[in-house]
Amino acid sequence: AQSVTQLDSQVPVFEEAPVELRCNYSSSVSVYLFWYVQYPNQGLQLLLKYLSGSTLVESINGFEAEFNKSQTSFHLRKPSVHISDTAEYFCAVSASGGYQKVTFGTGTKLQVIP
Amino acid sequence: NAGVTQTPKFRVLKTGQSMTLLCAQDMNHEYMYWYRQDPGMGLRLIHYSVGEGTTAKGEVPDGYNVSRLKKQNFLLGLESAAPSQTSVYFCASRLETSGTYNEQFFGPGTRLTVL
């Protein structure tokens, strides 16, 4: 069985400040890890993913996440947030073989304050 | 490509009524999923399909049925709606490629209220 924990349900941050959204996972097998973003009244969009190789993965809009196997974490970071980053962010985990069921975390609402 | 579309966008039902939510994808994806999203609970998998004519139960299947008669469509049915089924429903699809992982593409959601 696998699970994902996002401890912060809401994170307020001032514009141009750095932010970290925390994600911890639990799994007995090798995993793939994902961050999805959901803008208001929209579906989820993949932000970035870790499948293998470099433990640091980046998105096209300045977010990055680092896979830390020893701490079973996949925290999402951005050095300087914009108003447009206001959204809900979901961490997700999938076993790296077989059917690849994806388990989602409960989400973190990022509120960027002007 | 329209991607993943969902019909309807909004619906209000009375307890005991039935309805069908339609999901359509034009990306020729093998895998399709139905999730529900509730505040503070993230997305929970209701049912999924790994190909035309096949369906399987997910995490919270009770009270729902599904059908995948055509590869591009995945229907979610509520036979007798209950207030506990008030939620936002998302459909997703994924291309299956041996040896790699492909992301899920999500539809815009259907907001269902059961009174």
Tab-separated table of C-alpha atoms in Angstrom:
chain	number	residue	atom	x	y	z
A	1	ALA	CA	0.000	0.000	0.000
A	2	GLN	CA	1.123	3.560	-0.607
A	3	SER	CA	0.129	6.869	0.923
A	4	VAL	CA	0.894	10.556	0.602
A	5	THR	CA	0.904	13.183	3.334
A	6	GLN	CA	0.653	16.894	2.704
A	7	LEU	CA	0.733	18.397	6.170
A	8	ASP	CA	-0.035	21.974	5.139
A	9	SER	CA	-3.589	22.510	3.936
A	10	GLN	CA	-2.974	26.210	3.249
A	11	VAL	CA	0.203	28.214	2.705
A	12	PRO	CA	-0.002	32.012	2.451
A	13	VAL	CA	3.074	33.726	1.052
A	14	PHE	CA	3.865	37.220	-0.157
A	15	GLU	CA	4.543	37.817	-3.823
A	16	GLU	CA	8.221	37.382	-4.791
A	17	ALA	CA	8.942	35.419	-1.598
A	18	PRO	CA	10.140	31.802	-1.697
A	19	VAL	CA	7.807	28.925	-0.903
A	20	GLU	CA	8.093	25.264	-0.032
A	21	LEU	CA	5.139	22.875	-0.134
A	22	ARG	CA	5.833	19.709	1.775
A	23	CYS	CA	5.069	16.173	0.660
A	24	ASN	CA	5.975	12.903	2.337
A	25	TYR	CA	5.093	9.487	1.010
A	26	SER	CA	5.004	5.922	2.192
A	27	SER	CA	5.506	2.895	-0.017
A	28	SER	CA	7.021	-0.562	0.235
A	29	VAL	CA	8.199	-0.520	-3.382
A	30	SER	CA	9.954	1.846	-5.750
A	31	VAL	CA	7.837	4.835	-6.669
A	32	TYR	CA	7.136	7.527	-9.170
A	33	LEU	CA	6.302	10.932	-7.686
A	34	PHE	CA	4.278	13.805	-9.078
A	35	TRP	CA	3.084	17.294	-8.353
A	36	TYR	CA	-0.182	18.415	-9.933
A	37	VAL	CA	-1.601	21.941	-9.899
A	38	GLN	CA	-5.292	22.822	-9.907
A	39	TYR	CA	-6.363	26.364	-10.733
A	40	PRO	CA	-9.834	27.477	-9.587
A	41	ASN	CA	-12.670	25.639	-11.317
A	42	GLN	CA	-10.310	23.589	-13.453
A	43	GLY	CA	-9.016	20.035	-13.583
A	44	LEU	CA	-5.575	18.957	-12.450
A	45	GLN	CA	-2.503	19.568	-14.589
A	46	LEU	CA	0.818	17.806	-14.201
A	47	LEU	CA	3.442	20.235	-12.897
A	48	LEU	CA	6.439	17.933	-12.667
A	49	LYS	CA	7.332	14.293	-12.118
A	50	TYR	CA	10.125	12.102	-10.854
A	51	LEU	CA	10.458	8.723	-12.545
A	52	SER	CA	14.173	7.949	-12.243
A	53	GLY	CA	17.597	9.514	-12.659
A	54	SER	CA	18.321	12.978	-11.285
A	55	THR	CA	16.565	13.512	-7.992
A	56	LEU	CA	15.977	17.199	-8.765
A	57	VAL	CA	13.210	17.856	-11.265
A	58	GLU	CA	12.045	21.187	-12.604
A	59	SER	CA	8.937	22.597	-14.230
A	60	ILE	CA	8.777	25.148	-17.018
A	61	ASN	CA	7.399	27.855	-14.713
A	62	GLY	CA	10.153	27.863	-12.100
A	63	PHE	CA	9.019	25.194	-9.640
A	64	GLU	CA	11.344	22.407	-8.629
A	65	ALA	CA	11.071	19.323	-6.446
A	66	GLU	CA	13.688	17.024	-5.006
A	67	PHE	CA	13.210	13.328	-4.414
A	68	ASN	CA	14.736	12.342	-1.089
A	69	LYS	CA	14.528	8.600	-0.655
A	70	SER	CA	15.968	8.499	2.854
A	71	GLN	CA	13.422	11.025	4.111
A	72	THR	CA	10.660	9.727	1.804
A	73	SER	CA	9.944	13.275	0.728
A	74	PHE	CA	9.245	15.159	-2.487
A	75	HIS	CA	8.925	18.804	-1.451
A	76	LEU	CA	7.979	21.440	-4.010
A	77	ARG	CA	9.863	24.741	-4.026
A	78	LYS	CA	9.893	28.015	-5.893
A	79	PRO	CA	12.384	30.795	-5.138
A	80	SER	CA	10.017	33.644	-6.035
A	81	VAL	CA	6.253	33.229	-6.377
A	82	HIS	CA	3.861	35.223	-8.537
A	83	ILE	CA	0.195	36.011	-8.088
A	84	SER	CA	-0.516	33.573	-10.912
A	85	ASP	CA	0.854	30.723	-8.796
A	86	THR	CA	-2.207	30.922	-6.550
A	87	ALA	CA	-3.721	27.455	-6.867
A	88	GLU	CA	-4.064	24.141	-5.100
A	89	TYR	CA	-1.150	21.750	-5.386
A	90	PHE	CA	-1.429	17.995	-5.079
A	91	CYS	CA	1.408	15.584	-4.478
A	92	ALA	CA	0.890	12.064	-5.820
A	93	VAL	CA	2.689	8.733	-5.725
A	94	SER	CA	2.559	5.673	-7.925
A	95	ALA	CA	4.248	2.311	-7.699
A	96	SER	CA	6.794	2.035	-10.471
A	97	GLY	CA	5.464	-1.194	-11.906
A	98	GLY	CA	2.278	-3.030	-12.749
A	99	TYR	CA	-0.978	-1.102	-12.957
A	100	GLN	CA	0.557	2.051	-11.450
A	101	LYS	CA	-2.319	3.175	-9.272
A	102	VAL	CA	-1.843	6.826	-8.384
A	103	THR	CA	-2.536	7.966	-4.835
A	104	PHE	CA	-3.102	11.671	-4.308
A	105	GLY	CA	-2.427	13.764	-1.239
A	106	THR	CA	-5.092	15.996	0.275
A	107	GLY	CA	-3.724	19.124	-1.403
A	108	THR	CA	-2.102	22.387	-0.313
A	109	LYS	CA	-3.691	25.700	-1.213
A	110	LEU	CA	-1.041	28.242	-2.073
A	111	GLN	CA	-2.261	31.798	-1.625
A	112	VAL	CA	0.064	34.448	-2.976
A	113	ILE	CA	-0.481	37.807	-1.300
A	114	PRO	CA	0.257	40.978	-3.314
B	1	ASN	CA	-7.522	17.947	-29.883
B	2	ALA	CA	-10.151	18.666	-27.258
B	3	GLY	CA	-8.346	16.417	-24.756
B	4	VAL	CA	-10.650	15.145	-22.012
B	5	THR	CA	-14.164	16.548	-21.900
B	6	GLN	CA	-16.889	15.976	-19.325
B	7	THR	CA	-20.660	16.363	-19.616
B	8	PRO	CA	-22.441	17.988	-17.828
B	9	LYS	CA	-20.445	20.660	-16.007
B	10	PHE	CA	-23.023	21.112	-13.250
B	11	ARG	CA	-25.968	19.090	-12.033
B	12	VAL	CA	-28.382	19.160	-9.119
B	13	LEU	CA	-30.198	15.956	-8.213
B	14	LYS	CA	-32.742	14.987	-5.611
B	15	THR	CA	-32.042	12.016	-3.384
B	16	GLY	CA	-32.938	8.814	-5.176
B	17	GLN	CA	-32.632	10.177	-8.699
B	18	SER	CA	-30.270	8.626	-11.202
B	19	MET	CA	-27.889	10.152	-13.684
B	20	THR	CA	-24.955	9.415	-15.951
B	21	LEU	CA	-21.786	11.452	-16.271
B	22	LEU	CA	-20.032	11.238	-19.609
B	23	CYS	CA	-16.287	11.439	-20.137
B	24	ALA	CA	-14.822	11.561	-23.624
B	25	GLN	CA	-11.192	11.660	-24.762
B	26	ASP	CA	-9.821	12.057	-28.269
B	27	MET	CA	-6.220	11.032	-27.539
B	28	ASN	CA	-6.704	7.300	-28.129
B	29	HIS	CA	-5.732	6.564	-24.514
B	30	GLU	CA	-6.214	3.067	-23.195
B	31	TYR	CA	-6.626	3.928	-19.520
B	32	MET	CA	-9.490	6.009	-18.152
B	33	TYR	CA	-10.387	6.921	-14.576
B	34	TRP	CA	-13.155	8.455	-12.522
B	35	TYR	CA	-12.253	10.362	-9.345
B	36	ARG	CA	-14.220	12.352	-6.835
B	37	GLN	CA	-12.770	15.370	-5.080
B	38	ASP	CA	-13.998	16.422	-1.673
B	39	PRO	CA	-12.628	19.234	0.521
B	40	GLY	CA	-9.664	18.112	2.591
B	41	MET	CA	-9.652	14.627	1.046
B	42	GLY	CA	-7.845	15.073	-2.226
B	43	LEU	CA	-8.841	12.862	-5.150
B	44	ARG	CA	-10.188	9.404	-4.566
B	45	LEU	CA	-10.445	6.819	-7.313
B	46	ILE	CA	-13.972	5.508	-7.924
B	47	HIS	CA	-13.536	3.192	-10.909
B	48	TYR	CA	-11.068	2.798	-13.722
B	49	SER	CA	-10.723	1.060	-17.071
B	50	VAL	CA	-7.645	-0.367	-18.744
B	51	GLY	CA	-9.307	-0.737	-22.118
B	52	GLU	CA	-12.541	-0.938	-24.067
B	53	GLY	CA	-14.998	-3.323	-22.455
B	54	THR	CA	-13.096	-3.574	-19.151
B	55	THR	CA	-13.708	-1.820	-15.840
B	56	ALA	CA	-12.457	-2.239	-12.291
B	57	LYS	CA	-13.214	-0.876	-8.836
B	58	GLY	CA	-11.125	1.791	-7.272
B	59	GLU	CA	-10.951	3.087	-3.738
B	60	VAL	CA	-14.570	4.256	-3.297
B	61	PRO	CA	-16.795	2.345	-5.773
B	62	ASP	CA	-19.970	1.915	-3.712
B	63	GLY	CA	-23.033	3.603	-5.195
B	64	TYR	CA	-21.466	3.998	-8.643
B	65	ASN	CA	-21.336	1.956	-11.815
B	66	VAL	CA	-19.297	2.473	-14.957
B	67	SER	CA	-19.173	1.334	-18.542
B	68	ARG	CA	-16.551	1.540	-21.304
B	69	LEU	CA	-18.345	0.420	-24.443
B	70	LYS	CA	-16.153	2.567	-26.684
B	71	LYS	CA	-12.472	3.302	-26.185
B	72	GLN	CA	-13.017	7.050	-26.192
B	73	ASN	CA	-15.888	7.135	-23.687
B	74	PHE	CA	-16.119	6.277	-19.999
B	75	LEU	CA	-19.515	6.630	-18.323
B	76	LEU	CA	-20.121	6.990	-14.600
B	77	GLY	CA	-23.598	6.172	-13.350
B	78	LEU	CA	-25.378	6.922	-10.106
B	79	GLU	CA	-28.395	4.637	-9.818
B	80	SER	CA	-29.887	6.207	-6.679
B	81	ALA	CA	-28.150	9.415	-5.700
B	82	ALA	CA	-27.450	10.200	-2.051
B	83	PRO	CA	-26.343	13.468	-0.413
B	84	SER	CA	-22.985	11.802	0.361
B	85	GLN	CA	-22.340	11.761	-3.375
B	86	THR	CA	-22.292	15.548	-3.542
B	87	SER	CA	-18.830	16.191	-4.907
B	88	VAL	CA	-16.764	17.308	-7.864
B	89	TYR	CA	-16.138	14.446	-10.261
B	90	PHE	CA	-13.068	14.311	-12.456
B	91	CYS	CA	-12.344	12.037	-15.348
B	92	ALA	CA	-8.809	11.329	-16.504
B	93	SER	CA	-7.137	9.317	-19.225
B	94	ARG	CA	-3.644	7.986	-19.800
B	95	LEU	CA	-1.707	6.488	-22.651
B	96	GLU	CA	-0.232	3.095	-21.878
B	97	THR	CA	3.302	2.641	-23.157
B	98	SER	CA	5.421	-0.321	-22.220
B	99	GLY	CA	8.541	0.588	-20.270
B	100	THR	CA	7.606	4.140	-19.345
B	101	TYR	CA	5.054	6.113	-17.424
B	102	ASN	CA	2.714	8.569	-19.083
B	103	GLU	CA	0.847	11.232	-17.164
B	104	GLN	CA	-2.891	11.329	-16.579
B	105	PHE	CA	-4.808	14.046	-18.396
B	106	PHE	CA	-7.766	15.433	-16.502
B	107	GLY	CA	-11.094	16.802	-17.624
B	108	PRO	CA	-12.526	20.070	-16.245
B	109	GLY	CA	-14.801	18.352	-13.748
B	110	THR	CA	-18.519	17.956	-13.046
B	111	ARG	CA	-19.938	19.607	-9.946
B	112	LEU	CA	-22.764	17.455	-8.601
B	113	THR	CA	-25.082	18.425	-5.765
B	114	VAL	CA	-27.528	15.911	-4.310
B	115	LEU	CA	-30.299	17.446	-2.220
